[in-house]
Coordinates of C-alpha atoms in Angstrom, one line a residue:
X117 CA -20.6 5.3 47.0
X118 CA -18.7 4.2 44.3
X119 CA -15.4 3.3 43.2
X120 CA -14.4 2.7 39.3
X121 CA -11.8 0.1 38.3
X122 CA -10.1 0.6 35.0
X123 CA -7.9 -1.9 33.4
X124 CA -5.8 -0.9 30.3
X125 CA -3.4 -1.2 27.7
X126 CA -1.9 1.1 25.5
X127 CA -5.2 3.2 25.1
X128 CA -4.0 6.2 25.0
X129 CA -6.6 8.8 24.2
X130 CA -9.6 6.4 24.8
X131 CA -8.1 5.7 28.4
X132 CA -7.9 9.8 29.0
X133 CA -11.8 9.8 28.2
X134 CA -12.5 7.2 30.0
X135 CA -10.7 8.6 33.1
X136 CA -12.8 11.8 32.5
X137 CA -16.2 10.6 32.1
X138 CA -15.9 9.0 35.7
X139 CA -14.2 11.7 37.4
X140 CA -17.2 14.4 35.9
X141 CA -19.3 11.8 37.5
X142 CA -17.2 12.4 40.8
X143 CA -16.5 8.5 41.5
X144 CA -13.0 7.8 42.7
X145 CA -10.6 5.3 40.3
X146 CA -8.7 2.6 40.9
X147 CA -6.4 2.0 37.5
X148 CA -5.2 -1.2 36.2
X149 CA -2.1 -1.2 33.8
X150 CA -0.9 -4.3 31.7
X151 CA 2.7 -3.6 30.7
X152 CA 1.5 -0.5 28.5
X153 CA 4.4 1.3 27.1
X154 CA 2.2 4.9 26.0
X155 CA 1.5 7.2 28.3
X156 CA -1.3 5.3 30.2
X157 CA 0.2 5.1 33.4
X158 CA 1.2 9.2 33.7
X159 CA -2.2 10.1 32.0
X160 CA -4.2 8.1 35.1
X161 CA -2.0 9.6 38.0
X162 CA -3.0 12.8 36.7
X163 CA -6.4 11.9 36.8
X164 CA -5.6 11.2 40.3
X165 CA -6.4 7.6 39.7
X166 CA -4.9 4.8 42.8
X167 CA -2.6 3.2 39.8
X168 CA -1.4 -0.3 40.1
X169 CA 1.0 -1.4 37.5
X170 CA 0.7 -5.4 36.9
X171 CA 4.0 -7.5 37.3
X172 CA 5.3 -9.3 33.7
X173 CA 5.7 -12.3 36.0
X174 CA 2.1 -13.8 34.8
X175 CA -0.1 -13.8 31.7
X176 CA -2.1 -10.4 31.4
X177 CA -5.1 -11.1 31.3
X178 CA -8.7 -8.8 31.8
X179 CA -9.5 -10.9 34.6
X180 CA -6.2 -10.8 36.6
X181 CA -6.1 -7.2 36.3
X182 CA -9.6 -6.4 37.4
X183 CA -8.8 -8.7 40.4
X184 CA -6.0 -6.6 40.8
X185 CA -8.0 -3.5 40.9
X186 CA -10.3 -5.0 43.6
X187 CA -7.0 -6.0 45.5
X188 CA -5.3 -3.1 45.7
X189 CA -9.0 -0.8 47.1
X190 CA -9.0 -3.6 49.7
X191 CA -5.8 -2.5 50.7
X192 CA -6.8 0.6 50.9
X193 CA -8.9 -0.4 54.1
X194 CA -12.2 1.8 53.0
X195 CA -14.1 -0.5 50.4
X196 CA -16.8 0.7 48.7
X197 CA -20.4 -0.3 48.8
X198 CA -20.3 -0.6 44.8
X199 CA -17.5 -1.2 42.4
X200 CA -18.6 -0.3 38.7
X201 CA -16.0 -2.4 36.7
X202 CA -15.0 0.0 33.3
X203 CA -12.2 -1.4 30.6
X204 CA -10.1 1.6 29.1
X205 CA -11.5 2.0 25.9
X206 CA -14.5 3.0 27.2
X207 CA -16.4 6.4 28.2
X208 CA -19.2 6.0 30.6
X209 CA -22.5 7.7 29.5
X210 CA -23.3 11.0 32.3
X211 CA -25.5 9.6 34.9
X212 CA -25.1 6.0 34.8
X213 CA -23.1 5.5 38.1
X214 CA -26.2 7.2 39.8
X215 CA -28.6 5.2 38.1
X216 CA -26.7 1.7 38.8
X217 CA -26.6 3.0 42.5
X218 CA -30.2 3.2 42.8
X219 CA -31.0 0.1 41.4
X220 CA -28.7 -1.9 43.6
X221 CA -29.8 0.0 46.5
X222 CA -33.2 -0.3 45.3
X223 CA -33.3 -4.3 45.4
X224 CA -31.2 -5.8 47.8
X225 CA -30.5 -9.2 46.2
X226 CA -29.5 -7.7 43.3
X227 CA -25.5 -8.4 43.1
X228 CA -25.1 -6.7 39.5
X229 CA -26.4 -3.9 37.1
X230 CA -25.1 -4.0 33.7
X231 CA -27.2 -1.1 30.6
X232 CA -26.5 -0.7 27.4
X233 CA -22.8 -0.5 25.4
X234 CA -22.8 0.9 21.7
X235 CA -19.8 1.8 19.6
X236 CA -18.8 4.7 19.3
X237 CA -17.7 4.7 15.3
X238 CA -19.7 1.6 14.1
X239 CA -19.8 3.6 10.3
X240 CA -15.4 3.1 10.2
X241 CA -15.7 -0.9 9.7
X242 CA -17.9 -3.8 9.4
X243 CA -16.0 -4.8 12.5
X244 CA -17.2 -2.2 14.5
X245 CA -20.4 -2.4 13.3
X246 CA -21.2 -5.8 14.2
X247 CA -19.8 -5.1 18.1
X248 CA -22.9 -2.1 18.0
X249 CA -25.2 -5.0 17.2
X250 CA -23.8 -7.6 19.5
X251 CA -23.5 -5.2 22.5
X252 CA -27.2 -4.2 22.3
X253 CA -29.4 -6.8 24.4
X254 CA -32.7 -6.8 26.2
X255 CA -33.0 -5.3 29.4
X256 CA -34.0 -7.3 32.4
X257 CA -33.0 -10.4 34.3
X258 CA -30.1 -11.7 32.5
X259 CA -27.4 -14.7 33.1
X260 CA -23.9 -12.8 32.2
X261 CA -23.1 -9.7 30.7
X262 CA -19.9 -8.1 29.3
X263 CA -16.8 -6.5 31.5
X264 CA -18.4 -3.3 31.9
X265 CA -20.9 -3.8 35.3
X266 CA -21.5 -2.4 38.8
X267 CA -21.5 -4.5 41.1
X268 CA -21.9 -4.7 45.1
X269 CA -18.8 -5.5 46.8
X270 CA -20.2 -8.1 49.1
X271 CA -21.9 -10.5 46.1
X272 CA -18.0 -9.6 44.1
X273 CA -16.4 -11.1 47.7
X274 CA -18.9 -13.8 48.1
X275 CA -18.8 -15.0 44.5
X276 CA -14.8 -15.5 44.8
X277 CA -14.1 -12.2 42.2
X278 CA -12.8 -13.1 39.0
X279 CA -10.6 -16.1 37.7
X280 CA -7.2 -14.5 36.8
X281 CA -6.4 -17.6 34.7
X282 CA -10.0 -17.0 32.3
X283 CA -8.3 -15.6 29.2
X284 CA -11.7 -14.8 27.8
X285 CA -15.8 -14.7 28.7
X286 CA -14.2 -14.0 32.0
X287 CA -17.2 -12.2 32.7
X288 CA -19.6 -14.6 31.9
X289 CA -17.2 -16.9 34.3
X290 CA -17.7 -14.4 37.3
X291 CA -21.3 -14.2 36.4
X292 CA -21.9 -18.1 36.4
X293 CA -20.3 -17.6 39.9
X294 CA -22.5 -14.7 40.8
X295 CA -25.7 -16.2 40.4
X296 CA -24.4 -19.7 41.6
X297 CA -23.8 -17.7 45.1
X298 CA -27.3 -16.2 45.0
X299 CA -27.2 -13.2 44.0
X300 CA -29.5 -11.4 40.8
X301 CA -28.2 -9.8 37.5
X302 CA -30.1 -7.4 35.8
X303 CA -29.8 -4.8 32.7
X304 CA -31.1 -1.5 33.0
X305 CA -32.7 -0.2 29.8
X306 CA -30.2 2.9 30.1
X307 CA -27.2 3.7 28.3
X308 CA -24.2 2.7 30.5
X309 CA -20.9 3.3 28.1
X310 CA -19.8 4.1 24.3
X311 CA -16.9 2.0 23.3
X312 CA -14.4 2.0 21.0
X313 CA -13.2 -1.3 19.1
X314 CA -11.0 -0.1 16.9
X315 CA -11.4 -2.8 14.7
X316 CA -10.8 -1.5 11.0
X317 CA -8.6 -4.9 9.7
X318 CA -9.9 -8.7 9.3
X319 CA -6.8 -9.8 11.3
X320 CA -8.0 -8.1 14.3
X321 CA -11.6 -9.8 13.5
X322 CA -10.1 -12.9 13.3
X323 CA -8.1 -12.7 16.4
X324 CA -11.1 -11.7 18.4
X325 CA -13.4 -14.7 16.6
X326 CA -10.1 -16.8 17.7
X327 CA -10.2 -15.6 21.6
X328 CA -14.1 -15.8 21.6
X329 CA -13.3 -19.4 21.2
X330 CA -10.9 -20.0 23.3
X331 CA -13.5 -18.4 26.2
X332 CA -16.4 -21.0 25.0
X333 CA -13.9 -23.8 25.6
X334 CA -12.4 -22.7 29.4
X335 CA -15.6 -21.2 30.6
X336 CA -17.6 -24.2 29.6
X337 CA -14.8 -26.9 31.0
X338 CA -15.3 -25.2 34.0
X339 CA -19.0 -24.7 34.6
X340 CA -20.6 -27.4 31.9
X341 CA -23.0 -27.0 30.4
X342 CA -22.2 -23.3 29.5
X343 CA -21.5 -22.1 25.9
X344 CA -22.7 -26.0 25.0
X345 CA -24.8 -24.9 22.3
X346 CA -21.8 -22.5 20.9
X347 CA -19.3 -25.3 21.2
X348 CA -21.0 -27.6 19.1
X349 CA -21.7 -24.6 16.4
X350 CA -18.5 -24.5 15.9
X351 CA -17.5 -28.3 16.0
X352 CA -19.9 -28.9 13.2
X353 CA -18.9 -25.7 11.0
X354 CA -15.5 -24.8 12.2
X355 CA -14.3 -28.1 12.1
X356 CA -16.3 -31.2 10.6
X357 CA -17.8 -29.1 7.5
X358 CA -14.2 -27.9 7.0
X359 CA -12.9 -31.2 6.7
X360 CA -15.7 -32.8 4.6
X361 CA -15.6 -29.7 2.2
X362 CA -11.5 -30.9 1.6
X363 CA -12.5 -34.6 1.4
X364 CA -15.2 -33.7 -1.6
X365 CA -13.1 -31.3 -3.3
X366 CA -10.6 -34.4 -3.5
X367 CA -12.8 -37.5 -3.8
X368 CA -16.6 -36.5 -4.4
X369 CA -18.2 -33.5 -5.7
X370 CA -21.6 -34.5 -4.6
X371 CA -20.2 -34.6 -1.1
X372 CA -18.4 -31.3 -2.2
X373 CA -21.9 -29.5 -3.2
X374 CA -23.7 -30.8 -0.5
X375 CA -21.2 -29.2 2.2
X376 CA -21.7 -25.8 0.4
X377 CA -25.0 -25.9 0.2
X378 CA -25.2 -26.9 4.4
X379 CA -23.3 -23.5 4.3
X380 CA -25.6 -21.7 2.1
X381 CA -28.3 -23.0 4.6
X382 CA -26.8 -21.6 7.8
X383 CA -25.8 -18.5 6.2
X384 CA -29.3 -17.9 5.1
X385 CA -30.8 -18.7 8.3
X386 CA -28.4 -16.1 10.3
X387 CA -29.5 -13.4 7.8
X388 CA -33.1 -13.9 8.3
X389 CA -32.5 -14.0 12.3
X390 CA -30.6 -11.2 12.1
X391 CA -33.1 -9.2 9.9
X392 CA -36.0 -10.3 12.8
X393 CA -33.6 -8.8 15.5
X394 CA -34.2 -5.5 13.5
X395 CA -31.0 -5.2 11.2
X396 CA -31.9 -3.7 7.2
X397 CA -31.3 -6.8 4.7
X398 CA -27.9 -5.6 3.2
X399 CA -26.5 -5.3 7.1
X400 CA -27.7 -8.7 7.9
X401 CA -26.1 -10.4 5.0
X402 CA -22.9 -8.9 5.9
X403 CA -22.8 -9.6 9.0
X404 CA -24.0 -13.0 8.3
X405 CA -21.5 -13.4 5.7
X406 CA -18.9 -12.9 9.0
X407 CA -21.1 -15.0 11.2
X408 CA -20.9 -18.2 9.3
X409 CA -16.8 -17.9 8.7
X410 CA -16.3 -17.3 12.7
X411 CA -17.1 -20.6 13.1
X412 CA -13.4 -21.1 12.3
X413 CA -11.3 -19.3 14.5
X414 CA -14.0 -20.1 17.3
X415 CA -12.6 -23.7 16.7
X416 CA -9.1 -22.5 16.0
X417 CA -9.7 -21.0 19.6
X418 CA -11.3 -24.0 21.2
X419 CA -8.6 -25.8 20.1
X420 CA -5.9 -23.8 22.0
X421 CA -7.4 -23.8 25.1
X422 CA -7.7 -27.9 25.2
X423 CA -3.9 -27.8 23.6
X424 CA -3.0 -25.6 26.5
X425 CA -4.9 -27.2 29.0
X426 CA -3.3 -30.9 28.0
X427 CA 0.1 -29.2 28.0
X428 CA -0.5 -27.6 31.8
X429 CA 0.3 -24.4 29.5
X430 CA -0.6 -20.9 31.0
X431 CA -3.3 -19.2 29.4
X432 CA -1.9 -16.3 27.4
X433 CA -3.8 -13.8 26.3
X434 CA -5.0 -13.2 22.9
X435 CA -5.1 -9.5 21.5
X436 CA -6.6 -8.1 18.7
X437 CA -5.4 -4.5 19.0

């Protein structure tokens, strides 16, 4: 059987759905609350969720409170042979937990199922658009996926659980672990959950670009190589392009042009990947258009983390809605 753990904060109507596409499925719920001040908390008791309310002593974080989650079932005495890890603002899709079940049961090394996430309004914003692109990926063997996964509680206790201190990409932190211990990942080709970004404003974009940042730089101090190749994306155009483009602007305007036109280059390229992947040309561009400026609160994010880091800071959370 399986057991769901939700984490929250201040979902509100997307948590109640959430709650309610897992208990139509009949799987029992473990809830995770960080410091919400809606109704979150009263909503998931009346679910009949096991509701564990995180202390303001420690950064909130995705990972703590998932850890939480899988704390509090163990306390319980009666762990499950699968935790499906949910966050709040998503539904799950009728007849997922069954499927992820079998497959896991099916192959016995497997220590993971992930399937497919799409938005649930990609038409309200660019935003949310480019989240319906992002979350679709091929289905097979795979290195890491997003927070939403089953997984079998013996690889989630063998491979440590997850990193309370990993702000962000804390998944792909546990998965790095996962596999590390022995244990397979694979995507279904089925559709697992509909979320909801609730991303209509550039500030919340750029807060999100910001954290995505932040996780390249923690995730890939602590298991190097990872997110190598997206580090030095956004060294070279979230921070050395940047500061050339000032310098020529001040002192040389062939320096100047030729920064812009490196620019013009990459932005070109991402449309024409992006159009290969399947997206119509107009999408593409726009979301290209967004691709080629994230490279600066990536950096802006990278930056943090090493700031923190150097500092023996704690690593807060950043929040976009």
């Amino acid at each position: 059987m399986t057991t769901a753990i939700v984490i929250g904060r201040n979902e509100g109507a997307r948590l109640v759905a959430c709650l309610k596409s897992l208990t139509d499925q009949g799987v029992e719920i473990v809830y995770v609350d960080s410091g919400s001040w809606d109704t979150s908390v009263a909503e998931a008791r009346k679910a009949g969720a096991l509701v564990v309310e995180l202390e303001r002593d420690a950064p909130f974080t995705a990972a703590r409170a998932r850890q939480a989650g899988f704390d509090a079932l163990a306390q319980t005495g009666d762990l499950p042979e699968f935790v499906m890890f949910v966050d709040g603002d998503c539904v799950v899709v009728p007849g997922w937990i069954a499927a992820g079940e079998a497959a896991l049961r099916e192959t016995p090394d497997l220590g993971l199922v992930t399937g497919w996430r799409a938005e649930l309004y990609p038409q309200r914003s660019v935003y949310n658009a480019m989240c319906e692109f992002e979350w679709r990926r091929p289905a097979g063997v795979i290195t890491a996926c997003g927070g939403d996964m089953m997984v079998r509680t013996d690889a989630f206790q063998q491979a440590g659980g997850f990193d309370a201190t990993v702000i962000a990409a804390e998944d792909d932190e546990f998965c790095v672990r996962l596999a590390k211990a022995g244990w397979g990942l694979m995507r279904l080709p089925l559709e697992m959950t509909r979320h909801d970004a609730a991303m209509l404003r550039f500030g919340q974009w750029w807060q999100r670009a910001k954290r995505t940042g932040h996780g390249f730089a923690q995730v890939g101090w602590m298991h190097p190589p990872y997110f190598r190749r997206e580090q030095v994306r956004a060294v070279v155009y979230g921070l050395i392009l940047p500061v050339l483009l000032v310098v020529g602007l001040f002192s040389s305007p062939l320096l100047f042009l030729g920064v812009v036109a490196l620019y013009g280059m990459n932005y070109v390229r991402t449309s024409k990947g992006l159009i290969a992947d399947g997206l119509p040309g107009w999408e593409a561009r726009r979301h290209a258009r967004l691709l080629t400026l994230s490279k600066l609160p990536n950096m802006m994010g990278m930056i943090l983390f090493h700031w923190r880091r150097l500092q023996g800071r704690a690593m807060q959370i950043i929040e976009y809605k």
